[in-house]
Amino acid sequence: MRHTRRTFLATGSSLAATVRAQTLPAAAELANDRHRPQYHFLARANWMNDPNGPVYHKGTYHMFFQWGPDHPVTPPSQRVWGHATSKDMVHWKHQPIALGIEPTGPESRGVWSGSVVIDNGVPTALYTGGAGQHLATSDDDMIVWKRHSSNPVLKSPPPGMQLSGWRDPAVWKESDAWYMLIGAGYKEKSGTALLYRSPDLRTWEYLHPLATGTVEERLRPDITRGEDMWECPDFFPLGDRHVLIASLIGFPPDSYYTRVPYWMGKYENHRLTIERRGETDFGWGYASKTQLDAKGRRICWSWIRERRSREATVAAGWAGVTSLPRVLTLRPDGLLAIEPLPELSILRGSHTRVRAFDVQGDRKLGDNARGDCLELLAEFEPKSAGQYGLILRSSPDGEEQYRVGYDAAAKRLFFDRTRSSLDKSAAGGSVQQRPFAVGKGERLRLHAFIDASVIEIFANGRACMSDRIYPTRTDSLGIGVFATGGKVRLHSMDIWPMKPISRDRLTSA
Ligand code: DQQ
């Protein structure tokens, strides 16, 4: 039996009790859920959040992830490491739980985020286990993991620090030793990432904070609390620079928002001198984690969160999606370039090209340009229009629609979800805007991936935005373009239907 309102209420209001009462939703229900993605990786069912320890080893990509296997809204204390494998980062096979809840000790309170490294050929996971940082090893297929006998390998933060959190180890090797960053924060002040060193991944020496946030970095003046913890730090070389990524939550009154900023700079003598900064995701992506792929490219994965009510999420029986693989490179201007993995093109179906035309007002495209499982690449030549961009998931009368566009005067990208669903509880959130400038003589290139409730947009290879929408109408499939306050030229638009990566929306072979 699947959960019902009655079983939900019978368990009382305690979330823990509710979790125990749930069973996995039937595959058929998930297969028929039109909000469930078809070509993004996600858990079999129930709750999913951060990507953990993505690693390429001996011809196979391994993705671990925070999974709540028993309930669509699982509290941190019941999260485990799920596991899936892939040969191409596009098609996935679900594997058994890699690291489950332990009956006693700190890992009975949850197995949280971390990393996997290959230590002399041995896959080794470092992760936060309820309290402290823990270690486990496996053989090449990473199916069965053995916990280190004296976990936690790192029990507590450096003495004397008043921290708001201390978790999510990111680990890498340098010529002399292993290094690790642990996400942390100075209470009521700012996030930080603490740097450690080890000869063997088991004994760790604290060095210093690699970087620390500032109150001024908060994006909104009304933030009164939050952003005092950097979750899920990640750190890696890119060209002749290094990049630090962290995930931050802020709490304006009555709501919250998240950011995944990056800091780019020179890393010398285990200190990072920050030169440039930016955002890895303008939207709803979080807890980004990177890895090297078989070709040596730096691949970034994010968790794309739900944006509908808890009630709707519980009824759906699943929550959370992993982003498409995103390739990070260093741009000549010192900023981060972020693009979808080119090999995603193996999913493309028959190609449609829309002829160039001038756009004024809203313009719907024809019937061969519609769907909720699409890739779309549009280039706009700026003209007189003040705002222009794409209309996605539009009903024929436009009462449901999602807009992503550029405001030329304000020099901002914006994402308007206010009409994305007739269900107001699923269309919440104001228009999101972030600074972005289309240069003189430059076109705006919007590369969009639509996958049921998931929207991922890449703009000119230097900005990325994820969102979730839940249109109520089954005919909210239309594509269009818009221009206000003048004209824009749609130079080209290429559209491909995307092939599902499994037959049943379970995303597993
Ligand atoms: N989620 C994990 C934490 C991390 C947070 C627990 C970020 O380790 O800080 O599921 O989403």
XYZ file of C-alpha atoms and ligand atoms in Angstrom:
520
model
C 0.000 0.000 0.000
C 1.164 3.447 -0.776
C 0.869 6.251 1.744
C -2.567 7.812 2.017
C -3.866 10.785 3.923
C -5.219 8.324 6.496
C -1.885 6.555 7.075
C -0.200 9.937 7.142
C -2.520 11.266 9.849
C -2.510 7.987 11.759
C 1.194 8.402 12.384
C 0.674 11.675 14.217
C 2.487 14.885 13.541
C 6.015 13.612 14.174
C 7.969 13.461 10.940
C 10.009 10.528 12.218
C 6.841 8.554 12.851
C 5.533 9.494 9.434
C 8.711 8.275 7.819
C 8.338 4.826 9.336
C 4.772 4.538 8.021
C 5.657 5.078 4.361
C 6.335 2.429 1.783
C 7.933 2.942 -1.598
C 5.481 4.324 -4.136
C 4.613 1.837 -6.860
C 6.776 2.194 -9.959
C 3.635 2.591 -12.048
C 2.642 5.693 -10.106
C 6.033 7.274 -10.671
C 6.013 6.260 -14.342
C 2.742 8.129 -14.825
C 3.751 11.237 -12.924
C 4.120 13.886 -15.615
C 6.152 16.140 -13.296
C 8.829 13.466 -12.914
C 11.830 14.068 -15.191
C 12.739 11.714 -18.031
C 16.417 12.464 -18.659
C 17.717 13.868 -15.379
C 19.196 11.521 -12.814
C 17.094 11.095 -9.695
C 16.531 8.553 -6.937
C 14.238 5.575 -7.440
C 11.684 7.227 -5.177
C 11.302 9.357 -2.078
C 13.680 12.060 -0.901
C 16.950 13.022 -2.620
C 19.272 15.943 -1.975
C 23.021 16.618 -2.325
C 25.217 14.834 -4.848
C 28.011 13.134 -2.829
C 31.422 11.902 -3.907
C 30.956 11.735 -7.684
C 33.976 9.892 -9.029
C 35.190 8.232 -12.236
C 36.972 4.958 -11.507
C 38.093 2.193 -13.833
C 35.705 3.065 -16.656
C 32.632 3.752 -14.513
C 31.082 6.936 -13.146
C 29.826 6.571 -9.583
C 27.276 8.983 -8.203
C 26.440 8.902 -4.517
C 23.713 11.107 -3.173
C 21.796 12.013 -0.073
C 18.798 9.727 -0.146
C 15.810 9.361 2.150
C 14.760 5.934 0.923
C 11.605 5.681 3.033
C 9.793 8.990 2.655
C 9.488 11.866 0.170
C 10.381 14.420 2.868
C 13.076 12.717 4.914
C 14.764 14.539 7.801
C 18.581 14.686 7.834
C 18.731 12.085 10.620
C 17.425 9.408 8.244
C 19.437 10.203 5.132
C 21.830 7.638 3.670
C 24.242 7.489 0.734
C 22.391 6.245 -2.325
C 24.525 5.013 -5.224
C 24.183 4.838 -8.993
C 26.626 4.038 -11.785
C 26.968 5.195 -15.359
C 29.218 4.723 -18.362
C 28.485 8.137 -19.867
C 27.111 10.461 -17.125
C 23.780 10.391 -18.978
C 22.338 6.881 -18.457
C 22.312 5.504 -14.909
C 21.858 2.248 -13.055
C 20.696 2.344 -9.460
C 22.810 0.366 -7.015
C 22.172 -0.720 -3.416
C 22.561 1.809 -0.609
C 26.289 2.468 -0.196
C 26.309 3.783 3.367
C 23.180 3.210 5.426
C 22.087 4.258 8.874
C 23.964 2.425 11.646
C 22.052 0.949 14.599
C 24.106 2.905 17.157
C 26.701 5.668 17.306
C 26.891 8.920 15.338
C 25.899 7.280 12.061
C 22.570 6.300 13.574
C 21.752 10.015 13.221
C 22.285 10.199 9.467
C 25.021 9.723 6.885
C 25.597 13.130 5.382
C 27.497 14.725 2.553
C 31.102 14.152 1.582
C 33.548 12.997 -1.050
C 35.112 9.905 -2.562
C 38.797 9.785 -3.497
C 40.939 6.952 -4.835
C 43.749 6.310 -2.330
C 46.424 4.068 -3.859
C 43.690 2.399 -5.885
C 41.266 2.105 -2.939
C 37.959 4.006 -3.187
C 37.743 5.942 0.070
C 34.769 7.990 1.261
C 35.029 10.861 3.741
C 31.703 12.155 4.958
C 29.903 13.654 7.908
C 28.255 10.993 9.999
C 25.767 12.502 12.415
C 28.699 14.002 14.312
C 32.281 14.163 13.130
C 33.933 13.215 9.884
C 33.944 9.533 9.006
C 35.862 7.278 6.616
C 34.894 4.141 4.730
C 36.642 2.106 2.032
C 35.442 -0.118 -0.741
C 36.670 -2.208 -3.614
C 36.460 -1.128 -7.238
C 32.720 -1.556 -7.741
C 31.956 0.527 -4.620
C 28.964 -1.646 -3.745
C 30.082 -2.827 -0.295
C 31.708 -0.277 2.024
C 33.664 -0.947 5.192
C 33.670 1.713 7.878
C 36.992 2.608 9.470
C 37.327 0.976 12.893
C 38.048 4.231 14.697
C 35.436 6.491 13.174
C 35.004 9.394 13.429
C 38.470 10.082 12.029
C 37.921 13.715 12.986
C 35.736 14.139 16.055
C 35.313 17.847 16.587
C 36.139 21.288 15.186
C 39.290 23.133 16.202
C 39.011 24.066 19.892
C 37.691 27.494 20.757
C 35.792 28.095 17.527
C 32.136 29.056 17.927
C 30.840 27.392 14.776
C 27.327 27.232 13.387
C 28.132 23.966 11.620
C 31.052 21.761 10.643
C 30.427 19.245 7.885
C 30.612 18.099 4.239
C 34.308 17.265 3.686
C 35.846 17.931 0.258
C 39.123 16.029 -0.207
C 41.968 16.207 -2.753
C 45.611 15.185 -3.068
C 48.591 17.494 -3.495
C 52.193 16.414 -4.040
C 52.983 16.299 -0.310
C 49.753 15.158 1.353
C 45.961 14.893 1.326
C 43.982 18.064 1.962
C 40.416 18.502 3.098
C 37.987 21.398 3.387
C 35.177 21.242 5.881
C 32.213 23.573 5.511
C 31.689 25.705 8.600
C 30.538 29.093 9.781
C 31.143 31.655 12.480
C 27.878 31.961 14.377
C 25.783 34.965 13.269
C 28.657 36.215 11.119
C 29.700 34.375 7.982
C 30.478 31.073 6.382
C 33.956 29.648 6.083
C 35.796 26.578 4.804
C 38.405 25.092 7.144
C 41.520 23.544 5.622
C 43.082 20.335 6.980
C 46.071 18.180 5.982
C 46.702 14.443 6.346
C 49.362 11.929 5.323
C 46.890 9.026 5.159
C 43.269 10.360 5.175
C 42.915 9.077 8.750
C 44.832 11.539 10.906
C 44.159 15.189 10.237
C 45.889 18.416 11.218
C 43.937 21.701 11.095
C 45.717 24.450 9.145
C 43.516 27.560 8.736
C 40.359 28.811 7.008
C 40.895 28.709 3.238
C 38.370 31.508 2.789
C 35.733 33.255 4.867
C 32.602 35.081 3.726
C 31.736 38.648 4.554
C 28.470 40.107 5.696
C 28.614 42.465 2.689
C 28.452 39.472 0.380
C 24.881 38.880 1.399
C 22.767 39.650 -1.624
C 19.830 41.269 0.110
C 19.783 43.977 2.748
C 16.916 42.358 4.643
C 18.812 39.228 5.594
C 18.822 39.189 9.328
C 20.025 35.689 9.895
C 21.489 32.857 7.911
C 24.397 32.647 5.514
C 26.609 32.023 8.494
C 27.422 28.514 7.284
C 29.061 27.355 4.055
C 27.612 23.962 3.215
C 29.168 21.496 0.783
C 32.387 23.327 -0.110
C 34.239 22.138 -3.200
C 37.728 23.151 -4.307
C 39.658 22.349 -7.482
C 42.211 23.664 -9.971
C 40.935 25.118 -13.252
C 43.522 26.253 -15.772
C 46.087 28.221 -13.805
C 43.583 29.188 -11.128
C 41.672 27.457 -8.326
C 37.936 27.606 -7.690
C 36.114 27.367 -4.378
C 32.359 26.698 -4.426
C 30.077 26.786 -1.384
C 26.340 26.552 -0.773
C 24.677 29.227 1.363
C 21.204 29.582 2.779
C 19.783 32.972 3.732
C 16.597 33.713 5.617
C 14.784 36.897 4.767
C 11.634 37.245 6.899
C 9.150 34.402 6.279
C 11.121 32.638 3.594
C 14.559 31.526 2.591
C 16.774 31.577 -0.443
C 19.914 29.760 -1.444
C 23.026 30.639 -3.393
C 25.935 28.655 -4.762
C 28.681 31.234 -5.250
C 32.196 30.590 -6.481
C 35.463 32.329 -5.687
C 38.259 32.109 -8.255
C 41.869 32.931 -7.567
C 45.458 31.888 -7.063
C 46.191 29.066 -4.640
C 49.727 29.219 -3.280
C 51.188 27.933 -0.022
C 47.740 26.612 0.861
C 46.213 30.086 0.764
C 43.652 31.267 -1.769
C 43.964 34.819 -3.069
C 40.547 35.603 -4.480
C 40.483 37.524 -7.751
C 37.002 36.975 -9.166
C 33.696 35.796 -7.826
C 30.340 34.843 -9.254
C 27.417 32.446 -9.029
C 27.353 28.862 -10.289
C 23.556 28.762 -10.408
C 21.185 31.732 -10.501
C 18.223 29.604 -9.550
C 17.214 26.612 -7.530
C 20.379 24.486 -7.741
C 22.188 23.736 -4.483
C 24.950 21.670 -2.865
C 27.055 21.594 -6.040
C 29.812 19.019 -6.179
C 32.427 18.498 -8.882
C 34.560 15.691 -10.264
C 37.013 15.029 -13.076
C 35.660 12.974 -15.951
C 37.456 10.449 -18.173
C 38.613 13.282 -20.452
C 39.947 15.396 -17.581
C 37.067 17.881 -17.710
C 35.719 19.410 -14.498
C 32.072 18.328 -14.170
C 29.669 20.003 -11.757
C 26.496 18.387 -10.385
C 23.834 20.172 -8.342
C 20.767 19.165 -6.427
C 17.700 20.898 -7.918
C 15.167 21.256 -5.150
C 11.392 21.034 -5.250
C 9.319 24.196 -5.310
C 5.916 22.821 -4.423
C 4.216 22.322 -1.103
C 5.233 19.607 1.311
C 1.766 18.099 0.906
C 2.149 17.908 -2.884
C 5.625 16.433 -2.509
C 4.418 13.730 -0.129
C 1.552 12.914 -2.484
C 3.978 12.617 -5.420
C 6.172 10.157 -3.518
C 9.504 11.664 -4.549
C 11.513 14.868 -4.205
C 14.713 16.277 -5.636
C 16.591 15.894 -8.911
C 20.267 15.975 -9.870
C 21.182 18.581 -12.474
C 22.537 17.678 -15.863
C 26.332 17.345 -15.876
C 27.797 20.837 -16.347
C 31.297 21.396 -17.711
C 33.296 24.099 -15.940
C 36.169 25.880 -17.673
C 38.146 29.046 -17.092
C 37.218 31.944 -19.378
C 39.858 34.363 -20.675
C 38.251 37.098 -18.534
C 38.922 35.067 -15.383
C 35.307 34.060 -14.819
C 33.809 30.614 -14.758
C 32.355 29.189 -17.968
C 29.517 26.749 -17.387
C 28.031 24.644 -20.188
C 25.983 21.452 -20.427
C 27.984 18.288 -21.170
C 28.207 18.163 -25.014
C 27.592 14.391 -24.994
C 24.009 15.034 -23.842
C 23.383 15.377 -27.576
C 23.091 11.552 -27.722
C 19.584 12.064 -26.340
C 18.480 14.337 -29.175
C 15.608 13.264 -31.412
C 14.717 14.828 -34.760
C 15.897 18.385 -35.208
C 13.694 21.395 -35.937
C 15.137 24.763 -36.907
C 13.008 27.872 -36.621
C 13.633 30.484 -39.336
C 14.999 33.867 -38.279
C 12.453 36.640 -37.729
C 11.938 39.880 -35.868
C 9.980 39.524 -32.656
C 7.683 42.132 -31.195
C 5.279 41.200 -28.412
C 4.609 37.499 -27.763
C 4.992 35.044 -30.624
C 4.053 31.373 -30.300
C 5.928 28.833 -32.375
C 4.233 26.050 -34.338
C 3.165 22.605 -33.269
C 6.511 21.012 -34.074
C 7.997 23.229 -31.362
C 6.250 22.004 -28.255
C 6.817 19.562 -25.464
C 8.007 18.987 -21.925
C 11.053 16.857 -22.772
C 13.120 19.142 -24.985
C 16.437 20.800 -25.623
C 16.301 24.229 -27.188
C 19.042 26.578 -28.341
C 18.005 30.143 -29.182
C 20.127 33.091 -30.269
C 18.789 36.618 -30.111
C 20.302 39.660 -31.832
C 19.566 42.670 -29.650
C 17.625 45.490 -31.327
C 15.337 48.041 -29.700
C 13.531 45.696 -27.265
C 13.885 46.441 -23.579
C 13.173 42.853 -22.595
C 13.242 39.702 -24.683
C 13.553 35.963 -24.316
C 11.790 32.602 -24.306
C 8.316 31.458 -23.311
C 8.289 27.818 -22.189
C 5.580 25.361 -21.076
C 2.803 27.658 -22.298
C -0.834 26.598 -22.497
C -2.494 27.566 -25.829
C -4.163 30.584 -24.200
C -1.026 31.503 -22.248
C -2.682 31.288 -18.844
C 0.145 28.973 -17.828
C 3.620 29.882 -19.036
C 7.202 30.301 -17.857
C 9.463 33.104 -19.082
C 13.187 33.478 -19.116
C 14.678 36.583 -20.603
C 17.026 39.515 -20.599
C 16.361 43.056 -19.427
C 18.645 45.202 -21.577
C 18.307 48.400 -19.527
C 18.800 46.755 -16.155
C 21.410 44.363 -17.579
C 19.812 41.424 -15.875
C 18.648 37.934 -16.692
C 15.239 37.241 -15.273
C 13.117 34.154 -14.700
C 9.402 34.672 -14.311
C 7.558 31.718 -12.782
C 4.555 33.686 -11.568
C 2.286 32.140 -14.238
C 4.001 28.758 -14.361
C 1.110 26.960 -12.666
C -2.543 27.641 -11.957
C -1.844 25.979 -8.628
C -0.634 29.047 -6.744
C 1.117 26.961 -4.116
C 3.365 25.619 -6.908
C 3.996 28.932 -8.665
C 5.287 30.788 -5.642
C 8.330 32.988 -5.713
C 8.758 36.304 -7.326
C 10.534 37.057 -10.576
C 14.192 36.221 -10.025
C 16.763 38.574 -11.510
C 20.536 38.473 -11.526
C 23.122 40.794 -13.039
C 24.181 39.714 -16.514
C 25.386 41.858 -19.399
C 25.065 41.058 -23.081
C 28.123 42.818 -24.505
C 28.181 45.158 -27.504
C 27.878 43.129 -30.709
C 27.123 40.007 -28.680
C 24.020 37.842 -29.077
C 22.046 36.387 -26.201
C 22.323 32.615 -26.442
C 19.828 30.763 -24.276
C 20.379 27.015 -24.115
C 17.361 25.494 -22.394
C 16.628 21.987 -21.169
C 13.015 21.256 -20.301
C 12.345 17.976 -18.537
C 8.885 17.726 -16.953
C 9.129 19.897 -13.823
C 12.812 20.738 -14.394
C 14.076 23.782 -16.279
C 17.819 24.301 -16.776
C 19.038 27.302 -18.754
C 22.586 28.219 -19.768
C 23.144 31.784 -20.968
C 26.102 32.583 -23.238
C 28.088 29.816 -21.559
C 28.665 31.953 -18.493
C 25.487 31.747 -16.445
C 23.302 28.880 -15.431
C 19.913 28.729 -13.795
C 17.821 25.817 -12.570
C 14.166 25.952 -11.656
C 11.190 23.709 -10.998
C 7.680 24.293 -12.341
C 4.471 22.303 -12.037
C 1.953 23.349 -14.712
C -1.532 21.972 -13.996
C -2.688 21.803 -17.622
C -1.622 18.866 -19.761
C -1.533 21.187 -22.790
C 1.042 23.560 -21.223
C 3.632 22.455 -23.756
C 3.995 25.458 -26.045
C 7.195 27.327 -26.885
C 7.386 30.968 -27.856
C 9.501 34.091 -27.887
C 8.760 37.559 -26.641
C 10.015 41.132 -26.937
C 8.685 44.143 -25.091
C 9.387 47.848 -25.648
C 10.675 47.281 -29.173
C 12.035 44.486 -31.340
C 14.572 41.728 -31.091
C 15.735 39.454 -33.901
C 15.511 35.763 -33.252
C 18.608 34.790 -35.188
C 18.064 31.049 -34.814
C 16.323 28.495 -32.712
C 17.134 24.789 -32.735
C 14.798 22.375 -31.011
C 15.204 18.697 -30.251
C 12.866 16.346 -28.394
C 14.979 14.489 -25.833
C 14.925 10.713 -25.475
C 14.079 9.474 -21.986
C 16.938 7.637 -20.258
C 14.551 4.941 -19.035
C 11.103 3.736 -20.037
C 9.456 4.410 -16.711
C 10.835 7.721 -15.357
C 12.847 5.720 -12.819
C 16.032 6.902 -14.593
C 17.689 3.519 -14.179
C 18.633 0.835 -16.686
N 22.641 18.524 3.337
C 23.410 17.523 4.039
C 24.395 18.274 4.827
C 24.606 19.498 4.002
C 23.224 19.818 3.504
C 22.545 16.580 4.802
C 23.179 20.621 2.265
O 25.572 17.555 5.048
O 25.212 20.510 4.725
O 21.621 15.953 3.940
O 21.998 20.439 1.533
